């Protein structure tokens, strides 16, 4: 079967441990150990380049110009580490520099990783073009697997199935990984009937079901509210593997979905027993979130007081606990957890404050919310999201002057690429337009321009405000031209509403 790879697809290739096998997933993770050299300053030089728009190539070139050496192992480590940091553009730059400037050959694993990065940075068309230009002898299991990931993540069933068929023909469908991707894809697209055939094919070929295969089948059973299927999957996992906390959390979620609280609690007890042995907080955060969903506040507090982590690891769990308590309408408890966090934290994380601000806004406690944000901002710079939460809260309660004020604060600290929620921004611009407040409108637009280019609709709002106030429109027209917007029919209609002199 011949595959014709169209450039018109927009899936996102992401590492997803829910459906990837460990062998393939390791290609996309920074599992490589830090090079043992005592001088790791190349990593330091790359790491400090925070702006994704700034190239890391000059740092690489400078390193070589200083007479220092760099080998493929070091570069692979940098690529995978930058990818894990979600610095995809920098990872791709290093990958391309590795071949373009150092003339190092690529393995199939390197090619699969570059395919992933090209897709993330430039889109599916460029990724497919890259795949089509790879020599056939290098199109191994890894590279076809990366392509299959693209289509599975984008939920392009026909393309994913065609790629899988090609892997069968090339005798590359020999592990659980491609089958796991299809099972997850079929779960997400509701093609549940196809899952049975995929599992049967694995059995016929003697391909063992790994823990991801079972997790994906369990997810399908949960999606179809099939309790017996869920329980069969758990028993199968228990007979073959060590059942980890993720499986128990999935079972608890499935039981909660079906209203089986007691069975959910039984799964949470099993999950709870694994908490002391976890190296990260993720399991604990999931656990308290699920306990909140059972409605058992006493159990939630018991787990929190038993397993809450030390000061160095407190940020994420406290944020999850605040949200969990708000789910149970326990604002007082949420405030106490926040106060405890403030007294213990070594690094102020505004994301914890944000959870409390959401709770205050939902309860119309705007004075408390604003006082908390202002206190935290003393000597610090809050995230744009912090002020944006207040803007959303004020907008939802139709307090538009305060919504505008908070939104301007959010935009003023927003980084390049951050953008307010459209519903909140539109509401604030609508309010300023109705008020005919040219000064405030220009302030808002001046701040927005620092975040990125404006669209025609924002310019038209500005233009209508100026016209309604009887002010000059020349600056608006000039700015539109500078940003590549010529006057269209709507622009002319707005201008025609100006009173004649």
Tab-separated table of C-alpha atoms in Angstrom:
chain	number	residue	atom	x	y	z
A	1	UNK	CA	0.000	0.000	0.000
A	2	UNK	CA	1.454	3.361	-0.989
A	3	UNK	CA	1.088	6.273	1.374
A	4	UNK	CA	0.571	9.751	-0.038
A	5	UNK	CA	1.449	12.234	2.665
A	6	UNK	CA	-0.667	15.340	2.312
A	7	UNK	CA	0.606	18.622	3.810
A	8	UNK	CA	-2.882	19.619	4.950
A	9	UNK	CA	-2.965	18.069	8.354
A	10	UNK	CA	-2.535	19.806	11.720
A	11	UNK	CA	-2.035	17.128	14.385
A	12	UNK	CA	0.254	17.728	17.317
A	13	UNK	CA	3.034	15.232	18.000
A	14	UNK	CA	3.467	14.939	21.731
A	15	UNK	CA	4.937	12.379	24.008
A	16	UNK	CA	2.003	10.642	25.647
A	17	UNK	CA	2.815	7.945	28.152
A	18	UNK	CA	-0.816	6.887	28.201
A	19	UNK	CA	-0.377	5.170	24.872
A	20	UNK	CA	3.323	4.991	24.123
A	21	UNK	CA	5.564	2.111	24.990
A	22	UNK	CA	8.624	2.789	27.051
A	23	UNK	CA	11.019	1.905	24.227
A	24	UNK	CA	9.656	4.523	21.869
A	25	UNK	CA	8.827	7.141	24.490
A	26	UNK	CA	12.464	7.192	25.572
A	27	UNK	CA	13.341	8.715	22.225
A	28	UNK	CA	11.531	11.886	23.221
A	29	UNK	CA	12.613	12.232	26.851
A	30	UNK	CA	15.717	13.595	28.514
A	31	UNK	CA	16.617	10.329	30.181
A	32	UNK	CA	20.230	10.763	29.103
A	33	UNK	CA	22.484	11.528	32.040
A	34	UNK	CA	24.240	14.886	32.197
A	35	UNK	CA	27.643	14.511	30.513
A	36	UNK	CA	30.248	13.666	33.088
A	37	UNK	CA	32.623	16.434	32.031
A	38	UNK	CA	33.505	18.718	34.896
A	39	UNK	CA	32.882	21.740	32.671
A	40	UNK	CA	29.239	21.742	31.619
A	41	UNK	CA	29.165	25.430	30.684
A	42	UNK	CA	27.756	24.762	27.206
A	43	UNK	CA	24.543	23.621	28.886
A	44	UNK	CA	24.677	26.720	31.084
A	45	UNK	CA	25.089	28.987	28.058
A	46	UNK	CA	22.160	27.370	26.272
A	47	UNK	CA	19.975	27.325	29.363
A	48	UNK	CA	20.198	31.076	30.017
A	49	UNK	CA	18.768	31.926	26.572
A	50	UNK	CA	15.161	32.134	27.768
A	51	UNK	CA	13.541	34.045	24.913
A	52	UNK	CA	12.304	31.501	22.309
A	53	UNK	CA	12.787	34.141	19.614
A	54	UNK	CA	16.512	34.365	20.361
A	55	UNK	CA	18.671	31.806	18.602
A	56	UNK	CA	21.040	29.587	20.582
A	57	UNK	CA	23.282	29.088	17.543
A	58	UNK	CA	25.617	31.993	18.491
A	59	UNK	CA	26.241	30.306	21.855
A	60	UNK	CA	27.125	27.066	20.060
A	61	UNK	CA	29.378	28.855	17.599
A	62	UNK	CA	31.147	30.779	20.358
A	63	UNK	CA	31.785	27.545	22.214
A	64	UNK	CA	33.539	26.065	19.189
A	65	UNK	CA	35.435	29.287	18.443
A	66	UNK	CA	36.926	29.065	21.934
A	67	UNK	CA	38.510	25.791	20.877
A	68	UNK	CA	36.186	23.638	22.941
A	69	UNK	CA	34.926	20.289	21.751
A	70	UNK	CA	31.380	19.039	21.501
A	71	UNK	CA	30.281	15.554	20.557
A	72	UNK	CA	27.050	13.943	19.432
A	73	UNK	CA	26.267	12.646	22.916
A	74	UNK	CA	26.382	16.165	24.381
A	75	UNK	CA	24.245	17.590	21.599
A	76	UNK	CA	21.653	14.849	21.949
A	77	UNK	CA	21.452	15.587	25.650
A	78	UNK	CA	20.920	19.291	24.940
A	79	UNK	CA	18.236	18.591	22.340
A	80	UNK	CA	16.236	16.295	24.578
A	81	UNK	CA	16.618	18.538	27.602
A	82	UNK	CA	15.438	21.612	25.693
A	83	UNK	CA	12.475	19.595	24.454
A	84	UNK	CA	11.588	18.538	27.984
A	85	UNK	CA	11.736	22.230	28.943
A	86	UNK	CA	9.292	22.830	26.051
A	87	UNK	CA	11.898	24.969	24.325
A	88	UNK	CA	11.161	23.304	21.007
A	89	UNK	CA	12.641	25.995	18.786
A	90	UNK	CA	15.963	25.865	20.624
A	91	UNK	CA	15.973	22.062	20.521
A	92	UNK	CA	15.413	22.151	16.759
A	93	UNK	CA	18.169	24.733	16.289
A	94	UNK	CA	20.637	22.484	18.092
A	95	UNK	CA	19.517	19.468	16.052
A	96	UNK	CA	19.991	21.338	12.792
A	97	UNK	CA	23.321	22.806	13.909
A	98	UNK	CA	24.487	19.291	14.695
A	99	UNK	CA	24.262	18.360	11.017
A	100	UNK	CA	24.607	21.704	9.242
A	101	UNK	CA	27.699	22.923	11.106
A	102	UNK	CA	29.194	19.843	12.766
A	103	UNK	CA	28.336	17.465	9.922
A	104	UNK	CA	27.328	14.718	12.306
A	105	UNK	CA	25.184	11.934	10.894
A	106	UNK	CA	21.708	11.284	12.266
A	107	UNK	CA	20.447	7.976	13.550
A	108	UNK	CA	16.835	6.975	13.033
A	109	UNK	CA	16.169	8.050	16.624
A	110	UNK	CA	17.641	11.480	15.874
A	111	UNK	CA	15.447	11.731	12.777
A	112	UNK	CA	12.316	10.767	14.718
A	113	UNK	CA	13.081	13.433	17.304
A	114	UNK	CA	13.746	16.063	14.644
A	115	UNK	CA	10.481	15.156	12.931
A	116	UNK	CA	8.733	15.800	16.240
A	117	UNK	CA	10.480	19.154	16.690
A	118	UNK	CA	9.845	20.332	13.137
A	119	UNK	CA	6.176	19.597	13.613
A	120	UNK	CA	6.021	21.498	16.882
A	121	UNK	CA	7.856	24.521	15.532
A	122	UNK	CA	6.790	24.685	11.881
A	123	UNK	CA	3.673	22.568	11.593
A	124	UNK	CA	2.633	19.326	9.976
A	125	UNK	CA	3.378	20.314	6.381
A	126	UNK	CA	7.056	20.884	7.126
A	127	UNK	CA	7.188	17.685	9.181
A	128	UNK	CA	5.715	15.629	6.350
A	129	UNK	CA	8.092	17.236	3.863
A	130	UNK	CA	10.962	16.262	6.117
A	131	UNK	CA	9.671	12.688	6.389
A	132	UNK	CA	9.322	12.387	2.621
A	133	UNK	CA	12.929	13.493	2.155
A	134	UNK	CA	14.347	10.940	4.588
A	135	UNK	CA	16.147	8.091	2.842
A	136	UNK	CA	14.120	4.898	2.793
A	137	UNK	CA	16.790	2.921	4.625
A	138	UNK	CA	16.508	5.362	7.537
A	139	UNK	CA	12.720	5.145	7.702
A	140	UNK	CA	12.793	2.653	10.510
A	141	UNK	CA	10.328	1.768	13.240
A	142	UNK	CA	11.240	4.966	15.106
A	143	UNK	CA	10.570	7.307	12.197
A	144	UNK	CA	7.307	5.673	11.128
A	145	UNK	CA	6.296	5.621	14.767
A	146	UNK	CA	6.865	9.376	14.996
A	147	UNK	CA	4.709	9.912	11.923
A	148	UNK	CA	1.995	7.681	13.342
A	149	UNK	CA	2.093	9.774	16.505
A	150	UNK	CA	1.390	12.873	14.452
A	151	UNK	CA	-1.735	11.418	12.928
A	152	UNK	CA	-2.942	9.764	16.125
A	153	UNK	CA	-2.535	12.961	18.128
A	154	UNK	CA	-4.387	14.907	15.451
A	155	UNK	CA	-7.163	12.279	15.391
A	156	UNK	CA	-6.729	11.681	11.667
A	157	UNK	CA	-7.982	8.130	11.665
A	158	UNK	CA	-7.518	7.312	7.974
A	159	UNK	CA	-3.960	8.627	7.859
A	160	UNK	CA	-3.076	6.836	11.090
A	161	UNK	CA	-4.524	3.585	9.779
A	162	UNK	CA	-2.676	3.982	6.472
A	163	UNK	CA	0.598	4.560	8.303
A	164	UNK	CA	-0.041	1.530	10.491
A	165	UNK	CA	-0.738	-0.566	7.402
A	166	UNK	CA	2.560	0.569	5.911
A	167	UNK	CA	4.322	-0.441	9.117
A	168	UNK	CA	2.688	-3.878	8.861
A	169	UNK	CA	3.872	-4.267	5.273
A	170	UNK	CA	7.418	-3.301	6.251
A	171	UNK	CA	7.277	-5.661	9.248
A	172	UNK	CA	7.700	-2.703	11.608
A	173	UNK	CA	4.517	-3.252	13.645
A	174	UNK	CA	6.271	-5.668	15.971
A	175	UNK	CA	5.820	-3.976	19.351
A	176	UNK	CA	2.888	-2.717	21.380
A	177	UNK	CA	3.638	0.954	20.656
A	178	UNK	CA	1.753	1.453	17.358
A	179	UNK	CA	-1.153	-0.650	18.612
A	180	UNK	CA	-1.352	1.428	21.778
A	181	UNK	CA	-1.565	4.589	19.716
A	182	UNK	CA	-4.441	3.216	17.688
A	183	UNK	CA	-6.319	2.037	20.791
A	184	UNK	CA	-6.020	5.494	22.298
A	185	UNK	CA	-7.004	7.116	19.008
A	186	UNK	CA	-10.097	4.933	18.713
A	187	UNK	CA	-11.033	5.729	22.318
A	188	UNK	CA	-10.806	9.458	21.638
A	189	UNK	CA	-12.756	9.258	18.387
A	190	UNK	CA	-15.417	6.904	19.764
A	191	UNK	CA	-14.459	4.024	17.434
A	192	UNK	CA	-14.684	1.535	20.279
A	193	UNK	CA	-15.579	-1.420	18.072
A	194	UNK	CA	-12.170	-1.250	16.393
A	195	UNK	CA	-10.293	-1.696	19.666
A	196	UNK	CA	-11.241	-5.373	19.960
A	197	UNK	CA	-9.751	-6.089	16.530
A	198	UNK	CA	-6.517	-4.341	17.438
A	199	UNK	CA	-6.144	-6.363	20.645
A	200	UNK	CA	-6.915	-9.580	18.763
A	201	UNK	CA	-4.227	-8.763	16.198
A	202	UNK	CA	-1.710	-8.274	19.006
A	203	UNK	CA	-2.629	-11.675	20.452
A	204	UNK	CA	-2.392	-13.371	17.048
A	205	UNK	CA	1.068	-11.901	16.438
A	206	UNK	CA	2.257	-12.754	19.908
A	207	UNK	CA	2.757	-9.101	20.854
A	208	UNK	CA	2.257	-8.874	24.621
A	209	UNK	CA	-0.028	-6.243	26.057
A	210	UNK	CA	2.002	-3.857	28.171
A	211	UNK	CA	0.734	-1.549	30.905
A	212	UNK	CA	-0.095	1.162	28.339
A	213	UNK	CA	-2.236	-1.255	26.332
A	214	UNK	CA	-4.202	-2.096	29.454
A	215	UNK	CA	-4.492	1.551	30.537
A	216	UNK	CA	-5.816	2.516	27.129
A	217	UNK	CA	-8.376	-0.293	27.200
A	218	UNK	CA	-9.383	0.800	30.683
A	219	UNK	CA	-9.867	4.354	29.389
A	220	UNK	CA	-12.153	2.962	26.682
A	221	UNK	CA	-14.180	1.030	29.270
A	222	UNK	CA	-14.496	4.181	31.408
A	223	UNK	CA	-15.630	6.177	28.376
A	224	UNK	CA	-18.393	3.618	27.727
A	225	UNK	CA	-19.278	3.250	31.451
A	226	UNK	CA	-18.355	-0.440	31.301
A	227	UNK	CA	-17.618	-1.393	34.926
A	228	UNK	CA	-17.000	-5.064	34.187
A	229	UNK	CA	-14.551	-4.101	31.448
A	230	UNK	CA	-12.723	-1.783	33.831
A	231	UNK	CA	-12.435	-4.511	36.423
A	232	UNK	CA	-11.235	-7.083	33.876
A	233	UNK	CA	-8.520	-4.662	32.769
A	234	UNK	CA	-7.414	-4.124	36.377
A	235	UNK	CA	-7.305	-7.880	37.027
A	236	UNK	CA	-5.315	-8.415	33.832
A	237	UNK	CA	-2.830	-5.749	34.912
A	238	UNK	CA	-2.569	-7.290	38.368
A	239	UNK	CA	-1.735	-10.689	36.877
A	240	UNK	CA	0.997	-9.294	34.639
A	241	UNK	CA	2.489	-6.181	36.202
A	242	UNK	CA	2.964	-4.195	39.343
A	243	UNK	CA	-0.206	-2.093	39.460
A	244	UNK	CA	0.881	1.526	39.815
A	245	UNK	CA	-1.013	4.458	41.303
A	246	UNK	CA	-2.111	5.681	37.880
A	247	UNK	CA	-4.213	2.576	37.287
A	248	UNK	CA	-5.842	2.907	40.688
A	249	UNK	CA	-6.560	6.578	40.011
A	250	UNK	CA	-8.140	5.667	36.687
A	251	UNK	CA	-10.320	3.061	38.372
A	252	UNK	CA	-11.341	5.571	41.052
A	253	UNK	CA	-12.244	8.101	38.363
A	254	UNK	CA	-14.284	5.489	36.531
A	255	UNK	CA	-16.213	4.534	39.660
A	256	UNK	CA	-16.809	8.202	40.509
A	257	UNK	CA	-18.183	8.770	37.029
A	258	UNK	CA	-20.666	5.981	37.635
A	259	UNK	CA	-21.529	7.134	41.164
A	260	UNK	CA	-19.920	4.138	42.884
A	261	UNK	CA	-18.406	6.116	45.764
A	262	UNK	CA	-17.524	3.165	47.995
A	263	UNK	CA	-15.681	1.361	45.188
A	264	UNK	CA	-13.890	4.605	44.347
A	265	UNK	CA	-12.797	4.969	47.980
A	266	UNK	CA	-11.442	1.413	47.931
A	267	UNK	CA	-9.266	2.291	44.931
A	268	UNK	CA	-8.104	5.501	46.610
A	269	UNK	CA	-7.039	3.513	49.692
A	270	UNK	CA	-4.861	1.331	47.455
A	271	UNK	CA	-3.472	4.419	45.735
A	272	UNK	CA	-2.841	6.071	49.098
A	273	UNK	CA	-0.570	3.233	50.140
A	274	UNK	CA	1.793	4.126	47.304
A	275	UNK	CA	2.166	7.821	48.169
A	276	UNK	CA	5.154	7.471	50.540
A	277	UNK	CA	7.160	5.808	47.764
A	278	UNK	CA	6.516	8.373	45.026
A	279	UNK	CA	9.391	10.639	44.011
A	280	UNK	CA	7.131	13.443	42.813
A	281	UNK	CA	4.026	15.201	44.110
A	282	UNK	CA	1.848	14.285	41.138
A	283	UNK	CA	0.317	11.192	42.730
A	284	UNK	CA	-0.480	13.103	45.923
A	285	UNK	CA	-2.097	15.959	43.998
A	286	UNK	CA	-4.241	13.519	42.005
A	287	UNK	CA	-5.155	11.709	45.214
A	288	UNK	CA	-6.465	14.786	47.030
A	289	UNK	CA	-8.325	15.902	43.910
A	290	UNK	CA	-10.091	12.542	43.722
A	291	UNK	CA	-10.867	12.514	47.446
A	292	UNK	CA	-12.531	15.907	46.990
A	293	UNK	CA	-14.658	14.380	44.233
A	294	UNK	CA	-15.956	11.772	46.672
A	295	UNK	CA	-17.346	14.565	48.862
A	296	UNK	CA	-15.608	13.133	51.928
A	297	UNK	CA	-14.092	16.239	53.525
A	298	UNK	CA	-12.810	14.380	56.598
A	299	UNK	CA	-10.947	11.922	54.411
A	300	UNK	CA	-9.499	14.778	52.370
A	301	UNK	CA	-8.128	16.467	55.492
A	302	UNK	CA	-6.809	13.150	56.825
A	303	UNK	CA	-4.830	12.516	53.654
A	304	UNK	CA	-3.590	16.104	53.564
A	305	UNK	CA	-2.343	16.058	57.144
A	306	UNK	CA	-0.753	12.639	56.688
A	307	UNK	CA	1.136	13.131	53.453
A	308	UNK	CA	1.627	16.851	52.831
A	309	UNK	CA	5.207	17.441	51.666
A	310	UNK	CA	8.037	19.577	52.966
A	311	UNK	CA	8.596	23.270	52.305
A	312	UNK	CA	10.645	22.619	49.164
A	313	UNK	CA	7.802	20.706	47.492
A	314	UNK	CA	4.725	22.409	48.885
A	315	UNK	CA	3.607	24.639	45.978
A	316	UNK	CA	1.762	22.155	43.775
A	317	UNK	CA	0.048	20.219	46.582
A	318	UNK	CA	-1.166	23.427	48.260
A	319	UNK	CA	-2.612	24.683	44.990
A	320	UNK	CA	-4.434	21.371	44.496
A	321	UNK	CA	-5.671	21.360	48.100
A	322	UNK	CA	-7.089	24.885	47.803
A	323	UNK	CA	-8.994	23.898	44.665
A	324	UNK	CA	-10.183	20.666	46.299
A	325	UNK	CA	-11.492	22.499	49.356
A	326	UNK	CA	-13.334	24.993	47.173
A	327	UNK	CA	-15.002	22.071	45.426
A	328	UNK	CA	-16.382	21.249	48.881
A	329	UNK	CA	-17.321	24.903	49.577
A	330	UNK	CA	-14.744	25.143	52.350
A	331	UNK	CA	-13.412	28.668	51.816
A	332	UNK	CA	-12.170	28.977	55.380
A	333	UNK	CA	-10.140	25.801	54.985
A	334	UNK	CA	-8.726	27.032	51.670
A	335	UNK	CA	-7.626	30.281	53.319
A	336	UNK	CA	-5.879	28.363	56.117
A	337	UNK	CA	-4.014	26.204	53.620
A	338	UNK	CA	-2.926	29.330	51.752
A	339	UNK	CA	-1.739	30.987	54.973
A	340	UNK	CA	0.203	27.848	55.850
A	341	UNK	CA	1.775	27.849	52.391
A	342	UNK	CA	2.770	31.526	52.662
A	343	UNK	CA	4.469	30.852	55.973
A	344	UNK	CA	6.371	27.820	54.672
A	345	UNK	CA	7.150	28.451	51.005
A	346	UNK	CA	10.728	29.177	50.008
A	347	UNK	CA	9.770	30.501	46.573
A	348	UNK	CA	6.623	32.564	46.046
A	349	UNK	CA	4.588	30.857	43.328
A	350	UNK	CA	1.728	33.064	42.146
A	351	UNK	CA	-0.072	29.984	40.834
A	352	UNK	CA	-0.934	29.077	44.425
A	353	UNK	CA	-2.330	32.555	45.050
A	354	UNK	CA	-4.267	32.291	41.791
A	355	UNK	CA	-6.249	29.324	43.113
A	356	UNK	CA	-7.382	31.376	46.105
A	357	UNK	CA	-8.205	34.369	43.909
A	358	UNK	CA	-10.468	32.178	41.770
A	359	UNK	CA	-12.271	31.103	44.951
A	360	UNK	CA	-12.696	34.703	46.120
A	361	UNK	CA	-14.022	35.852	42.749
A	362	UNK	CA	-16.511	33.014	42.541
A	363	UNK	CA	-17.842	34.103	45.927
A	364	UNK	CA	-17.883	37.810	44.941
A	365	UNK	CA	-15.210	38.585	47.555
A	366	UNK	CA	-13.460	41.104	45.361
A	367	UNK	CA	-12.043	43.250	48.147
A	368	UNK	CA	-10.318	40.205	49.615
A	369	UNK	CA	-9.104	39.134	46.192
A	370	UNK	CA	-7.668	42.508	45.296
A	371	UNK	CA	-6.106	42.989	48.740
A	372	UNK	CA	-4.421	39.574	48.470
A	373	UNK	CA	-3.090	40.336	44.982
A	374	UNK	CA	-1.769	43.749	46.020
A	375	UNK	CA	-0.080	42.294	49.103
A	376	UNK	CA	1.619	39.615	47.017
A	377	UNK	CA	2.673	42.196	44.431
A	378	UNK	CA	4.585	44.199	47.055
A	379	UNK	CA	8.196	43.735	46.003
A	380	UNK	CA	7.242	41.119	43.411
A	381	UNK	CA	5.841	41.058	39.883
A	382	UNK	CA	2.662	38.961	39.679
A	383	UNK	CA	1.908	36.806	36.662
A	384	UNK	CA	-0.389	38.242	34.021
A	385	UNK	CA	-2.781	35.439	34.956
A	386	UNK	CA	-3.044	36.821	38.506
A	387	UNK	CA	-4.528	40.153	37.427
A	388	UNK	CA	-6.452	38.421	34.642
A	389	UNK	CA	-8.345	36.309	37.196
A	390	UNK	CA	-9.562	39.523	38.816
A	391	UNK	CA	-10.465	40.978	35.422
A	392	UNK	CA	-12.533	37.887	34.620
A	393	UNK	CA	-14.240	38.013	38.009
A	394	UNK	CA	-15.171	41.666	37.689
A	395	UNK	CA	-16.371	41.118	34.119
A	396	UNK	CA	-18.570	38.192	35.154
A	397	UNK	CA	-20.168	40.439	37.802
A	398	UNK	CA	-20.528	43.320	35.344
A	399	UNK	CA	-18.136	45.623	37.194
A	400	UNK	CA	-16.548	46.857	33.989
A	401	UNK	CA	-14.443	49.807	35.235
A	402	UNK	CA	-12.628	47.437	37.599
A	403	UNK	CA	-12.417	44.779	34.892
A	404	UNK	CA	-10.677	47.282	32.612
A	405	UNK	CA	-8.307	48.300	35.399
A	406	UNK	CA	-7.320	44.713	36.184
A	407	UNK	CA	-7.002	43.742	32.540
A	408	UNK	CA	-4.621	46.633	31.929
A	409	UNK	CA	-2.500	45.420	34.845
A	410	UNK	CA	-2.466	41.913	33.381
A	411	UNK	CA	-1.441	43.135	29.940
A	412	UNK	CA	1.271	45.385	31.392
A	413	UNK	CA	3.109	42.383	32.881
A	414	UNK	CA	2.223	39.895	30.138
A	415	UNK	CA	5.051	38.371	28.159
A	416	UNK	CA	5.308	38.372	24.383
A	417	UNK	CA	2.801	35.827	23.102
A	418	UNK	CA	0.498	35.965	26.136
A	419	UNK	CA	-2.961	37.242	25.257
A	420	UNK	CA	-6.079	37.918	27.355
A	421	UNK	CA	-9.090	35.662	27.074
A	422	UNK	CA	-11.117	36.906	24.077
A	423	UNK	CA	-14.395	37.103	26.038
A	424	UNK	CA	-12.838	39.350	28.690
A	425	UNK	CA	-10.890	41.502	26.247
A	426	UNK	CA	-13.931	41.965	24.003
A	427	UNK	CA	-16.103	42.914	26.985
A	428	UNK	CA	-13.596	45.542	28.133
A	429	UNK	CA	-13.162	46.993	24.646
A	430	UNK	CA	-16.940	47.032	24.179
A	431	UNK	CA	-17.305	48.953	27.434
A	432	UNK	CA	-14.671	51.541	26.472
A	433	UNK	CA	-16.269	51.927	23.053
A	434	UNK	CA	-19.708	52.482	24.570
A	435	UNK	CA	-18.236	55.028	26.953
A	436	UNK	CA	-16.480	56.829	24.123
A	437	UNK	CA	-13.334	56.788	26.263
A	438	UNK	CA	-10.635	57.438	23.688
A	439	UNK	CA	-7.869	57.864	26.266
A	440	UNK	CA	-8.534	54.531	27.974
A	441	UNK	CA	-8.973	52.800	24.624
A	442	UNK	CA	-5.607	54.112	23.422
A	443	UNK	CA	-3.954	53.054	26.682
A	444	UNK	CA	-5.354	49.552	26.307
A	445	UNK	CA	-4.294	49.281	22.672
A	446	UNK	CA	-0.830	50.619	23.441
A	447	UNK	CA	-0.389	47.855	26.010
A	448	UNK	CA	-1.764	45.183	23.662
A	449	UNK	CA	0.678	46.146	20.923
A	450	UNK	CA	3.544	45.174	23.227
A	451	UNK	CA	2.185	41.630	23.389
A	452	UNK	CA	1.816	41.112	19.664
A	453	UNK	CA	0.164	42.375	16.483
A	454	UNK	CA	-3.393	43.658	16.650
A	455	UNK	CA	-6.199	42.393	14.456
A	456	UNK	CA	-8.515	44.444	12.294
A	457	UNK	CA	-11.403	44.166	14.765
A	458	UNK	CA	-9.423	45.930	17.508
A	459	UNK	CA	-8.475	48.716	15.123
A	460	UNK	CA	-12.105	49.137	14.141
A	461	UNK	CA	-13.109	49.390	17.804
A	462	UNK	CA	-10.503	52.106	18.274
A	463	UNK	CA	-11.695	53.853	15.121
A	464	UNK	CA	-15.366	53.776	16.181
A	465	UNK	CA	-14.444	55.174	19.603
A	466	UNK	CA	-12.564	58.076	18.022
A	467	UNK	CA	-15.394	58.795	15.604
A	468	UNK	CA	-18.024	58.721	18.364
A	469	UNK	CA	-15.944	61.115	20.462
A	470	UNK	CA	-15.416	63.439	17.504
A	471	UNK	CA	-11.654	63.011	17.689
A	472	UNK	CA	-8.986	62.597	15.020
A	473	UNK	CA	-8.804	59.266	13.205
A	474	UNK	CA	-5.522	59.866	11.392
A	475	UNK	CA	-3.411	58.019	13.986
A	476	UNK	CA	-5.661	54.960	13.807
A	477	UNK	CA	-5.534	54.878	10.011
A	478	UNK	CA	-1.745	55.307	10.037
A	479	UNK	CA	-1.307	52.489	12.560
A	480	UNK	CA	-3.555	50.210	10.508
A	481	UNK	CA	-1.450	50.842	7.411
A	482	UNK	CA	1.758	50.195	9.330
A	483	UNK	CA	0.369	46.817	10.416
A	484	UNK	CA	-0.691	45.930	6.877
A	485	UNK	CA	-4.431	46.630	7.155
A	486	UNK	CA	-5.845	48.579	4.248
A	487	UNK	CA	-9.229	50.260	4.550
A	488	UNK	CA	-11.977	47.767	3.762
A	489	UNK	CA	-15.736	48.195	3.416
A	490	UNK	CA	-16.298	48.198	7.189
A	491	UNK	CA	-13.570	50.804	7.666
A	492	UNK	CA	-15.244	53.076	5.121
A	493	UNK	CA	-18.632	52.625	6.791
A	494	UNK	CA	-17.166	53.693	10.147
A	495	UNK	CA	-15.505	56.746	8.612
A	496	UNK	CA	-18.737	57.735	6.890
A	497	UNK	CA	-20.458	58.065	10.273
A	498	UNK	CA	-18.282	61.068	11.116
A	499	UNK	CA	-20.301	64.278	11.263
A	500	UNK	CA	-19.699	66.540	8.288
A	501	UNK	CA	-17.836	69.803	8.957
